[in-house]
């Protein structure tokens, strides 16, 4: 019997369910970019090394180049287009606004991934998750200071070298949220 | 007629957020690989798996039998190309393999998954020849190039350097090295080509759509007007997208053969062999001085590599031609052609590696003379450009140092190395100077007064993250004497005509020049009572003559870099704790984006100092660490607070008064960090990057 190399799946992206006949080899990243024309999610390396493809899967950040599309069928995926501001007149998410105000980017190619990561960082912090630089992991409250932000944002490379402004933007958004 | 308010607030100087900012933070800005095209096919490159030799045979049958595969192009069936002056673009033309990773075939299929799987089924057999990929200054094939990039003198000699060195009170004679460094912009190169209405339509990731159009026209023997290249948003380049790269040629080839849209996107791995990189360098610097630290001799000899495909010699030793008043000055270059990918431009070619050597040597001289490094540089300020005797249009290096030292808190620094401690960390501070040429080249632009009262500027500029779109809008608004909201600047379209590419810190000055001319001409017409017809009134500018007529001055930006580092001698780890960079960069059009450019340059300089090193395998000739896991670029956690500012630097040789911001930030940054590591530990690091193992064994 010939083995199936494709499947019909339902991909739920930004709250919209898409039925797709999909090659089993297709990554979530390529499904978004090539099949759904959601090109806000970027491909920098295709190997889980740069973070440009960061999306939220069930609210948690993930490198979409490392996920096969068939493996996320039925899960809720949020891309940069679902974070805010994609439609004309729609409000920006505070993290997006902070990136804009602080010039937390240059070429903008790493930016959707940075923003998705930053949104997740704020949630992870709010949930009390420590990081590798957290001094006292048992502390009542972990302060999201600059070293914490740097560490938590280090899965997202920015070759333009916008880190200094990215840290300022995330700190700003964190302040606005708390 | 359009009437103007008596005074319009000036847009230049305003810290405007980016015009395309909302598009970028919402994921709506489309880069080259992101435009849908009906019937799109995907090309996948099959790279050579030897470093030198010939393709004996290519078996494509298994690949062609796979579902979705449309074609396999190779040297036996690909369209013939005409040399456009860049042999790295002459792909699939013959059986020669000049280096590992050279494209030997292109598979085209209806999906990228199919193309990639088919590429793995292509069986290539080679006639392998012994290869030579190991660079060293002692290589027997080393020769004196005719010129260095782009068309500068290989050597300059002023006075008798050897005699001056023999007579000097103090001599530093040291050899420095920098490794292969790769630009690694976050957006991989991608091009989508198709034929439409008799034109080759190309959407490409590049730093200059006009230059890419010209190359494609020559390569495919087309009238330039039959080629249209667009590059609206570009995800970084740093030189690696300066001119056409093989991916765009392959896309155009496949689109021509198949008569359907074809996209070729490089993988991150392929970028390490196909788009250029910074050559490794070995640099011998000899400095002679009197006891008070005044330079009597400066000798800089730089070795680098090129490929056998195209000669490219990095202008590493030109740095000293501009910087210091040495009685005798010699700068010279040597190059060796190896079976390696072709090195090209990477952010501040020449000045980035050259400043590391010279500014490190000056720090060694300061140590030997017992003079403060800032003071040493002040004592050697030249009155005219040392190598040429040309007057400076402006030179505010001293002001940069004064201001930088103040901000950094340099005064009262204890010069002794290895005496400051913070727990397990040894602390040190270091400084270095920076310079980069501020040139302009001829460009064309149009300015159109629209019937609805708005203005449209068209120029084949490219915004690779520099903020060009925003800065040019500010420049145009002022030249037109209208508020910003009434100006729209369109870029990244070869139909807009010839213009400088985004590189060499040439963009804003060259484009701004043409835009200013076009806008002023339009303003004059409007002020003279011209009426705007329904389809608009357009003024055109070409700055060729005005650029030609510019005075022969030494025009450069300058900077003073300061760094504080912490070094853990038990692990060898170096952490940069803070950096301060103060620059003289002419007029600053947009302080917000200018700061980002300078900080970005310094960040790449930190990365150069501590992290970046591509390792070429001597056995196979490929870059072993050819991805972003193996080739480490600075991450967020590596980068400390970086303070950047600029000093007054009025220099109105060109209308914008700008000097360019793209490169100056990286120049000197690695030297400042290396000098700080010496100050922390007492060990000189003359080889980059300053890896933990080097720190441990120093
Ligand atoms: S593209 Fe997924 S991590 Fe780089
Ligand atoms: S903004 Fe260009 S890579 Fe981050």
CSV table of N, CA and C in Angstrom, one decimal, chain A residues 25-170:
chain,number,residue,atom,x,y,z
A,25,UNK,N,5.7,17.1,5.0
A,25,UNK,CA,7.0,17.7,5.3
A,25,UNK,C,6.9,19.2,5.6
A,26,UNK,N,5.7,19.8,5.3
A,26,UNK,CA,5.5,21.2,5.5
A,26,UNK,C,5.6,21.7,6.9
A,27,UNK,N,6.5,22.6,7.2
A,27,UNK,CA,6.6,23.2,8.6
A,27,UNK,C,5.4,24.1,8.8
A,28,UNK,N,5.1,24.4,10.1
A,28,UNK,CA,4.1,25.4,10.4
A,28,UNK,C,4.5,26.7,9.7
A,29,UNK,N,5.8,27.0,9.8
A,29,UNK,CA,6.3,28.3,9.2
A,29,UNK,C,6.0,28.4,7.7
A,30,UNK,N,6.2,27.3,6.9
A,30,UNK,CA,5.9,27.4,5.5
A,30,UNK,C,4.4,27.3,5.2
A,31,UNK,N,3.7,26.6,6.1
A,31,UNK,CA,2.2,26.6,5.9
A,31,UNK,C,1.7,28.1,6.1
A,32,UNK,N,2.2,28.8,7.1
A,32,UNK,CA,1.8,30.1,7.3
A,32,UNK,C,2.1,31.0,6.1
A,33,UNK,N,3.4,30.9,5.7
A,33,UNK,CA,3.9,31.9,4.7
A,33,UNK,C,3.5,31.5,3.3
A,34,UNK,N,3.5,30.2,2.9
A,34,UNK,CA,3.3,29.8,1.5
A,34,UNK,C,1.8,29.4,1.3
A,35,UNK,N,1.1,28.9,2.3
A,35,UNK,CA,-0.2,28.5,2.0
A,35,UNK,C,-1.3,29.5,2.5
A,36,UNK,N,-1.0,30.2,3.6
A,36,UNK,CA,-2.0,31.1,4.1
A,36,UNK,C,-1.7,32.5,3.9
A,37,UNK,N,-0.6,32.8,3.2
A,37,UNK,CA,-0.2,34.2,2.9
A,37,UNK,C,-0.1,35.0,4.2
A,38,UNK,N,0.3,34.4,5.3
A,38,UNK,CA,0.6,35.1,6.5
A,38,UNK,C,2.1,35.2,6.6
A,39,UNK,N,2.6,36.2,5.9
A,39,UNK,CA,4.1,36.3,5.7
A,39,UNK,C,4.7,37.2,6.8
A,40,UNK,N,3.9,37.6,7.8
A,40,UNK,CA,4.5,38.3,8.9
A,40,UNK,C,5.5,37.5,9.7
A,41,UNK,N,5.3,36.2,9.7
A,41,UNK,CA,6.2,35.3,10.4
A,41,UNK,C,7.4,35.0,9.5
A,42,UNK,N,8.6,35.3,9.9
A,42,UNK,CA,9.8,35.3,9.0
A,42,UNK,C,10.6,34.0,9.1
A,43,UNK,N,11.3,33.8,8.1
A,43,UNK,CA,12.2,32.6,8.0
A,43,UNK,C,13.7,33.2,8.0
A,44,UNK,N,14.4,33.0,9.1
A,44,UNK,CA,15.8,33.5,9.1
A,44,UNK,C,16.8,32.4,8.9
A,45,UNK,N,16.4,31.2,9.4
A,45,UNK,CA,17.4,30.1,9.4
A,45,UNK,C,16.7,28.7,9.1
A,46,UNK,N,15.4,28.6,9.4
A,46,UNK,CA,14.7,27.3,9.2
A,46,UNK,C,15.2,26.2,10.1
A,47,UNK,N,16.0,26.5,11.1
A,47,UNK,CA,16.7,25.5,11.9
A,47,UNK,C,16.5,25.8,13.4
A,48,UNK,N,15.6,26.7,13.8
A,48,UNK,CA,15.5,26.9,15.2
A,48,UNK,C,16.6,27.6,15.8
A,49,UNK,N,17.3,28.4,15.1
A,49,UNK,CA,18.5,29.1,15.6
A,49,UNK,C,18.4,30.6,15.7
A,50,UNK,N,17.3,31.2,15.2
A,50,UNK,CA,17.3,32.7,15.1
A,50,UNK,C,16.1,33.3,15.7
A,51,UNK,N,15.0,32.6,15.8
A,51,UNK,CA,13.8,33.1,16.4
A,51,UNK,C,12.9,34.0,15.5
A,52,UNK,N,13.3,34.2,14.3
A,52,UNK,CA,12.5,35.0,13.4
A,52,UNK,C,11.1,34.5,13.2
A,53,UNK,N,11.0,33.2,13.3
A,53,UNK,CA,9.7,32.5,13.0
A,53,UNK,C,8.9,32.3,14.2
A,54,UNK,N,9.2,33.0,15.3
A,54,UNK,CA,8.5,32.8,16.6
A,54,UNK,C,7.0,33.1,16.5
A,55,UNK,N,6.2,32.2,16.9
A,55,UNK,CA,4.7,32.4,17.0
A,55,UNK,C,4.3,31.9,18.4
A,56,UNK,N,3.0,32.0,18.7
A,56,UNK,CA,2.5,31.5,19.9
A,56,UNK,C,1.6,30.3,19.6
A,57,UNK,N,1.9,29.2,20.2
A,57,UNK,CA,1.1,28.0,20.1
A,57,UNK,C,0.4,27.7,21.4
A,58,UNK,N,-0.9,27.8,21.5
A,58,UNK,CA,-1.6,27.7,22.7
A,58,UNK,C,-1.0,28.7,23.7
A,59,UNK,N,-0.7,29.9,23.2
A,59,UNK,CA,-0.2,31.0,24.1
A,59,UNK,C,1.2,30.9,24.4
A,60,UNK,N,2.0,29.9,24.1
A,60,UNK,CA,3.4,29.8,24.4
A,60,UNK,C,4.2,29.9,23.2
A,61,UNK,N,5.4,30.6,23.3
A,61,UNK,CA,6.2,30.9,22.1
A,61,UNK,C,6.9,29.6,21.6
A,62,UNK,N,7.0,29.6,20.3
A,62,UNK,CA,7.6,28.4,19.7
A,62,UNK,C,8.2,28.8,18.3
A,63,UNK,N,9.3,28.2,17.9
A,63,UNK,CA,9.8,28.4,16.6
A,63,UNK,C,9.0,27.6,15.6
A,64,UNK,N,8.3,28.3,14.7
A,64,UNK,CA,7.4,27.6,13.8
A,64,UNK,C,8.1,26.9,12.7
A,65,UNK,N,9.4,27.1,12.6
A,65,UNK,CA,10.2,26.3,11.6
A,65,UNK,C,10.5,24.9,12.1
A,66,UNK,N,10.4,24.7,13.4
A,66,UNK,CA,10.7,23.4,14.0
A,66,UNK,C,9.4,22.6,14.3
A,67,UNK,N,8.3,23.1,13.9
A,67,UNK,CA,7.0,22.4,14.1
A,67,UNK,C,6.5,22.0,12.7
A,68,UNK,N,6.1,20.7,12.5
A,68,UNK,CA,5.5,20.3,11.3
A,68,UNK,C,4.0,20.8,11.4
A,69,UNK,N,3.5,21.3,10.3
A,69,UNK,CA,2.1,21.8,10.3
A,69,UNK,C,1.1,20.7,10.9
A,70,UNK,N,1.4,19.5,10.4
A,70,UNK,CA,0.4,18.4,10.9
A,70,UNK,C,0.4,18.3,12.4
A,71,UNK,N,1.5,18.6,13.0
A,71,UNK,CA,1.6,18.4,14.4
A,71,UNK,C,0.9,19.5,15.2
A,72,UNK,N,0.5,20.6,14.6
A,72,UNK,CA,-0.2,21.6,15.4
A,72,UNK,C,-1.7,21.7,14.9
A,73,UNK,N,-2.1,20.7,14.2
A,73,UNK,CA,-3.5,20.7,13.8
A,73,UNK,C,-4.4,20.7,15.1
A,74,UNK,N,-5.3,21.6,15.1
A,74,UNK,CA,-6.2,21.6,16.2
A,74,UNK,C,-5.7,22.5,17.3
A,75,UNK,N,-4.5,23.0,17.2
A,75,UNK,CA,-4.0,23.9,18.3
A,75,UNK,C,-4.2,25.3,17.9
A,76,UNK,N,-4.3,26.2,18.8
A,76,UNK,CA,-4.5,27.6,18.5
A,76,UNK,C,-3.1,28.3,18.3
A,77,UNK,N,-2.9,28.8,17.1
A,77,UNK,CA,-1.7,29.4,16.7
A,77,UNK,C,-1.9,30.9,16.6
A,78,UNK,N,-1.1,31.7,17.2
A,78,UNK,CA,-1.2,33.2,17.1
A,78,UNK,C,0.1,33.7,16.4
A,79,UNK,N,-0.1,34.4,15.3
A,79,UNK,CA,1.1,35.0,14.6
A,79,UNK,C,1.1,36.5,14.8
A,80,UNK,N,2.1,37.2,14.3
A,80,UNK,CA,2.1,38.6,14.5
A,80,UNK,C,0.9,39.3,14.0
A,81,UNK,N,0.3,38.7,12.9
A,81,UNK,CA,-1.0,39.3,12.4
A,81,UNK,C,-2.1,39.2,13.4
A,82,UNK,N,-2.0,38.3,14.4
A,82,UNK,CA,-3.0,38.2,15.4
A,82,UNK,C,-2.7,39.0,16.7
A,83,UNK,N,-1.5,39.5,16.7
A,83,UNK,CA,-1.1,40.3,17.9
A,83,UNK,C,-1.8,41.6,18.0
A,84,UNK,N,-1.9,42.3,16.8
A,84,UNK,CA,-2.6,43.6,16.8
A,84,UNK,C,-2.2,44.4,15.6
A,85,UNK,N,-3.0,45.3,15.2
A,85,UNK,CA,-2.7,46.3,14.3
A,85,UNK,C,-2.6,45.9,12.8
A,86,UNK,N,-2.9,44.6,12.5
A,86,UNK,CA,-2.8,44.1,11.1
A,86,UNK,C,-3.8,44.8,10.2
A,87,UNK,N,-5.0,45.0,10.7
A,87,UNK,CA,-6.0,45.6,9.9
A,87,UNK,C,-5.9,47.2,10.1
A,88,UNK,N,-6.2,47.9,9.0
A,88,UNK,CA,-6.1,49.3,9.1
A,88,UNK,C,-7.0,49.8,10.3
A,89,UNK,N,-6.5,50.7,11.1
A,89,UNK,CA,-7.3,51.3,12.1
A,89,UNK,C,-7.3,50.4,13.4
A,90,UNK,N,-6.9,49.2,13.3
A,90,UNK,CA,-6.8,48.3,14.5
A,90,UNK,C,-5.7,48.8,15.4
A,91,UNK,N,-6.0,48.7,16.7
A,91,UNK,CA,-5.0,49.2,17.7
A,91,UNK,C,-3.7,48.3,17.7
A,92,UNK,N,-2.6,48.9,18.0
A,92,UNK,CA,-1.4,48.1,18.2
A,92,UNK,C,-1.4,47.6,19.6
A,93,UNK,N,-0.8,46.4,19.7
A,93,UNK,CA,-0.5,45.8,21.0
A,93,UNK,C,0.5,46.7,21.7
A,94,UNK,N,0.5,46.9,23.0
A,94,UNK,CA,1.5,47.8,23.7
A,94,UNK,C,2.9,47.4,23.3
A,95,UNK,N,3.2,46.2,23.1
A,95,UNK,CA,4.6,45.8,22.8
A,95,UNK,C,4.9,46.3,21.4
A,96,UNK,N,4.0,46.2,20.4
A,96,UNK,CA,4.2,46.8,19.1
A,96,UNK,C,4.4,48.3,19.2
A,97,UNK,N,3.6,48.9,19.9
A,97,UNK,CA,3.7,50.4,20.1
A,97,UNK,C,5.1,50.8,20.7
A,98,UNK,N,5.5,50.0,21.6
A,98,UNK,CA,6.8,50.3,22.3
A,98,UNK,C,8.0,50.0,21.3
A,99,UNK,N,7.9,49.0,20.5
A,99,UNK,CA,8.9,48.8,19.4
A,99,UNK,C,9.0,50.0,18.5
A,100,UNK,N,7.8,50.5,18.1
A,100,UNK,CA,7.7,51.6,17.2
A,100,UNK,C,8.3,52.8,17.8
A,101,UNK,N,7.9,53.1,19.1
A,101,UNK,CA,8.4,54.3,19.7
A,101,UNK,C,9.9,54.3,20.0
A,102,UNK,N,10.4,53.1,20.4
A,102,UNK,CA,11.8,53.1,20.8
A,102,UNK,C,12.7,52.7,19.6
A,103,UNK,N,12.2,52.6,18.4
A,103,UNK,CA,12.9,52.2,17.3
A,103,UNK,C,13.6,50.9,17.6
A,104,UNK,N,12.8,49.9,18.1
A,104,UNK,CA,13.4,48.6,18.5
A,104,UNK,C,13.6,47.7,17.3
A,105,UNK,N,14.1,48.2,16.2
A,105,UNK,CA,14.3,47.4,15.0
A,105,UNK,C,15.0,48.3,14.0
A,106,UNK,N,15.5,47.7,13.0
A,106,UNK,CA,16.0,48.5,11.8
A,106,UNK,C,15.4,47.9,10.6
A,107,UNK,N,15.9,46.8,10.1
A,107,UNK,CA,15.4,46.2,8.8
A,107,UNK,C,14.0,45.7,9.1
A,108,UNK,N,13.7,45.3,10.3
A,108,UNK,CA,12.3,44.8,10.6
A,108,UNK,C,12.1,43.3,10.4
A,109,UNK,N,13.2,42.6,9.9
A,109,UNK,CA,13.0,41.2,9.6
A,109,UNK,C,12.9,40.3,10.8
A,110,UNK,N,13.6,40.7,11.9
A,110,UNK,CA,13.5,39.9,13.1
A,110,UNK,C,12.3,40.3,13.9
A,111,UNK,N,11.7,41.4,13.6
A,111,UNK,CA,10.8,42.2,14.5
A,111,UNK,C,9.5,41.4,14.8
A,112,UNK,N,8.8,40.8,13.9
A,112,UNK,CA,7.6,40.0,14.3
A,112,UNK,C,8.0,38.9,15.3
A,113,UNK,N,9.1,38.2,15.1
A,113,UNK,CA,9.5,37.2,16.0
A,113,UNK,C,9.8,37.8,17.4
A,114,UNK,N,10.5,39.0,17.4
A,114,UNK,CA,10.9,39.6,18.6
A,114,UNK,C,9.6,40.0,19.4
A,115,UNK,N,8.6,40.5,18.6
A,115,UNK,CA,7.4,41.0,19.3
A,115,UNK,C,6.6,39.8,19.9
A,116,UNK,N,6.5,38.7,19.1
A,116,UNK,CA,5.8,37.6,19.6
A,116,UNK,C,6.5,37.0,20.8
A,117,UNK,N,7.8,37.0,20.8
A,117,UNK,CA,8.6,36.6,22.0
A,117,UNK,C,8.3,37.5,23.2
A,118,UNK,N,8.4,38.8,22.9
A,118,UNK,CA,8.2,39.8,24.0
A,118,UNK,C,6.8,39.6,24.6
A,119,UNK,N,5.8,39.4,23.8
A,119,UNK,CA,4.4,39.2,24.3
A,119,UNK,C,4.4,38.0,25.3
A,120,UNK,N,5.1,36.9,24.8
A,120,UNK,CA,5.2,35.7,25.6
A,120,UNK,C,6.0,35.9,26.9
A,121,UNK,N,7.1,36.7,26.8
A,121,UNK,CA,7.9,37.0,27.9
A,121,UNK,C,7.1,37.7,29.0
A,122,UNK,N,6.3,38.6,28.6
A,122,UNK,CA,5.5,39.3,29.6
A,122,UNK,C,4.5,38.3,30.3
A,123,UNK,N,4.0,37.4,29.6
A,123,UNK,CA,3.1,36.4,30.2
A,123,UNK,C,3.9,35.4,31.1
A,124,UNK,N,5.0,35.0,30.6
A,124,UNK,CA,5.8,34.1,31.4
A,124,UNK,C,6.2,34.7,32.7
A,125,UNK,N,6.6,36.0,32.6
A,125,UNK,CA,7.0,36.7,33.8
A,125,UNK,C,5.8,36.8,34.8
A,126,UNK,N,4.6,37.2,34.2
A,126,UNK,CA,3.4,37.3,35.0
A,126,UNK,C,3.1,36.0,35.7
A,127,UNK,N,3.4,34.9,35.0
A,127,UNK,CA,3.1,33.6,35.6
A,127,UNK,C,4.2,33.2,36.6
A,128,UNK,N,5.2,34.0,36.8
A,128,UNK,CA,6.2,33.7,37.8
A,128,UNK,C,7.3,32.8,37.3
A,129,UNK,N,7.5,32.7,36.0
A,129,UNK,CA,8.6,31.8,35.5
A,129,UNK,C,9.9,32.5,35.8
A,130,UNK,N,10.9,31.8,36.3
A,130,UNK,CA,12.2,32.4,36.4
A,130,UNK,C,13.0,32.2,35.1
A,131,UNK,N,14.1,32.8,35.0
A,131,UNK,CA,15.0,32.6,33.9
A,131,UNK,C,16.4,32.2,34.4
A,132,UNK,N,17.3,32.0,33.5
A,132,UNK,CA,18.7,31.6,33.9
A,132,UNK,C,19.4,32.6,34.7
A,133,UNK,N,19.0,33.9,34.6
A,133,UNK,CA,19.7,34.9,35.4
A,133,UNK,C,18.9,35.3,36.7
A,134,UNK,N,17.8,34.7,36.9
A,134,UNK,CA,17.0,35.0,38.1
A,134,UNK,C,17.8,34.6,39.3
A,135,UNK,N,18.1,35.6,40.2
A,135,UNK,CA,18.9,35.3,41.4
A,135,UNK,C,18.2,34.3,42.4
A,136,UNK,N,17.0,34.7,42.8
A,136,UNK,CA,16.3,33.9,43.7
A,136,UNK,C,15.0,33.4,43.1
A,137,UNK,N,15.1,32.1,42.6
A,137,UNK,CA,14.0,31.6,41.9
A,137,UNK,C,12.7,31.3,42.7
A,138,UNK,N,13.0,31.4,44.0
A,138,UNK,CA,11.8,31.2,44.9
A,138,UNK,C,11.2,32.5,45.4
A,139,UNK,N,11.7,33.6,44.8
A,139,UNK,CA,11.2,34.9,45.3
A,139,UNK,C,9.8,35.1,45.0
A,140,UNK,N,9.1,35.9,45.8
A,140,UNK,CA,7.7,36.1,45.7
A,140,UNK,C,7.4,36.8,44.3
A,141,UNK,N,8.3,37.8,44.0
A,141,UNK,CA,8.1,38.4,42.7
A,141,UNK,C,9.4,38.6,42.1
A,142,UNK,N,9.5,38.2,40.8
A,142,UNK,CA,10.8,38.4,40.1
A,142,UNK,C,10.7,39.8,39.3
A,143,UNK,N,11.7,40.6,39.6
A,143,UNK,CA,11.6,41.9,38.9
A,143,UNK,C,12.1,41.8,37.4
A,144,UNK,N,11.3,42.2,36.5
A,144,UNK,CA,11.7,42.1,35.1
A,144,UNK,C,12.6,43.3,34.7
A,145,UNK,N,13.9,43.2,35.2
A,145,UNK,CA,14.8,44.3,34.9
A,145,UNK,C,15.5,44.0,33.6
A,146,UNK,N,16.5,44.9,33.3
A,146,UNK,CA,17.1,44.7,32.0
A,146,UNK,C,17.9,43.4,31.8
A,147,UNK,N,18.7,42.9,32.8
A,147,UNK,CA,19.3,41.6,32.6
A,147,UNK,C,18.3,40.5,32.4
A,148,UNK,N,17.1,40.6,33.1
A,148,UNK,CA,16.1,39.6,32.9
A,148,UNK,C,15.5,39.6,31.4
A,149,UNK,N,15.3,40.9,31.0
A,149,UNK,CA,14.8,41.0,29.6
A,149,UNK,C,15.8,40.5,28.6
A,150,UNK,N,17.0,40.9,28.8
A,150,UNK,CA,18.1,40.4,27.8
A,150,UNK,C,18.1,38.9,27.7
A,151,UNK,N,18.1,38.3,28.9
A,151,UNK,CA,18.2,36.8,28.9
A,151,UNK,C,16.9,36.2,28.3
A,152,UNK,N,15.8,36.7,28.6
A,152,UNK,CA,14.6,36.1,28.1
A,152,UNK,C,14.3,36.4,26.6
A,153,UNK,N,15.0,37.4,26.1
A,153,UNK,CA,14.8,37.8,24.7
A,153,UNK,C,15.9,37.2,23.8
A,154,UNK,N,16.8,36.4,24.4
A,154,UNK,CA,18.0,36.0,23.7
A,154,UNK,C,17.8,34.9,22.7
A,155,UNK,N,16.6,34.4,22.6
A,155,UNK,CA,16.3,33.4,21.6
A,155,UNK,C,16.0,34.0,20.2
A,156,UNK,N,16.0,35.4,20.2
A,156,UNK,CA,15.7,36.1,19.0
A,156,UNK,C,16.8,36.9,18.6
A,157,UNK,N,17.5,36.5,17.5
A,157,UNK,CA,18.7,37.3,17.0
A,157,UNK,C,18.2,38.5,16.3
A,158,UNK,N,19.0,39.6,16.4
A,158,UNK,CA,18.8,40.8,15.6
A,158,UNK,C,20.1,41.2,15.0
A,159,UNK,N,20.3,40.9,13.7
A,159,UNK,CA,21.6,41.2,13.2
A,159,UNK,C,21.8,42.7,13.0
A,160,UNK,N,20.7,43.5,12.9
A,160,UNK,CA,20.9,44.9,12.8
A,160,UNK,C,21.4,45.5,14.2
A,161,UNK,N,21.3,44.7,15.2
A,161,UNK,CA,21.9,45.1,16.5
A,161,UNK,C,21.0,46.1,17.2
A,162,UNK,N,19.7,45.8,17.2
A,162,UNK,CA,18.7,46.7,17.8
A,162,UNK,C,18.4,46.3,19.3
A,163,UNK,N,19.3,45.5,19.9
A,163,UNK,CA,19.0,44.9,21.2
A,163,UNK,C,18.7,46.0,22.2
A,164,UNK,N,19.6,47.0,22.2
A,164,UNK,CA,19.5,48.1,23.2
A,164,UNK,C,18.1,48.7,23.2
A,165,UNK,N,17.5,48.9,22.0
A,165,UNK,CA,16.2,49.5,21.9
A,165,UNK,C,15.1,48.5,22.2
A,166,UNK,N,15.4,47.2,21.8
A,166,UNK,CA,14.4,46.2,22.1
A,166,UNK,C,14.2,46.0,23.6
A,167,UNK,N,15.3,46.1,24.4
A,167,UNK,CA,15.2,46.0,25.8
A,167,UNK,C,14.4,47.1,26.4
A,168,UNK,N,14.7,48.3,25.8
A,168,UNK,CA,13.9,49.5,26.3
A,168,UNK,C,12.5,49.4,25.9
A,169,UNK,N,12.2,48.8,24.8
A,169,UNK,CA,10.8,48.7,24.4
A,169,UNK,C,10.1,47.6,25.2
A,170,UNK,N,10.7,46.5,25.5
A,170,UNK,CA,10.1,45.5,26.3
A,170,UNK,C,9.9,46.0,27.8
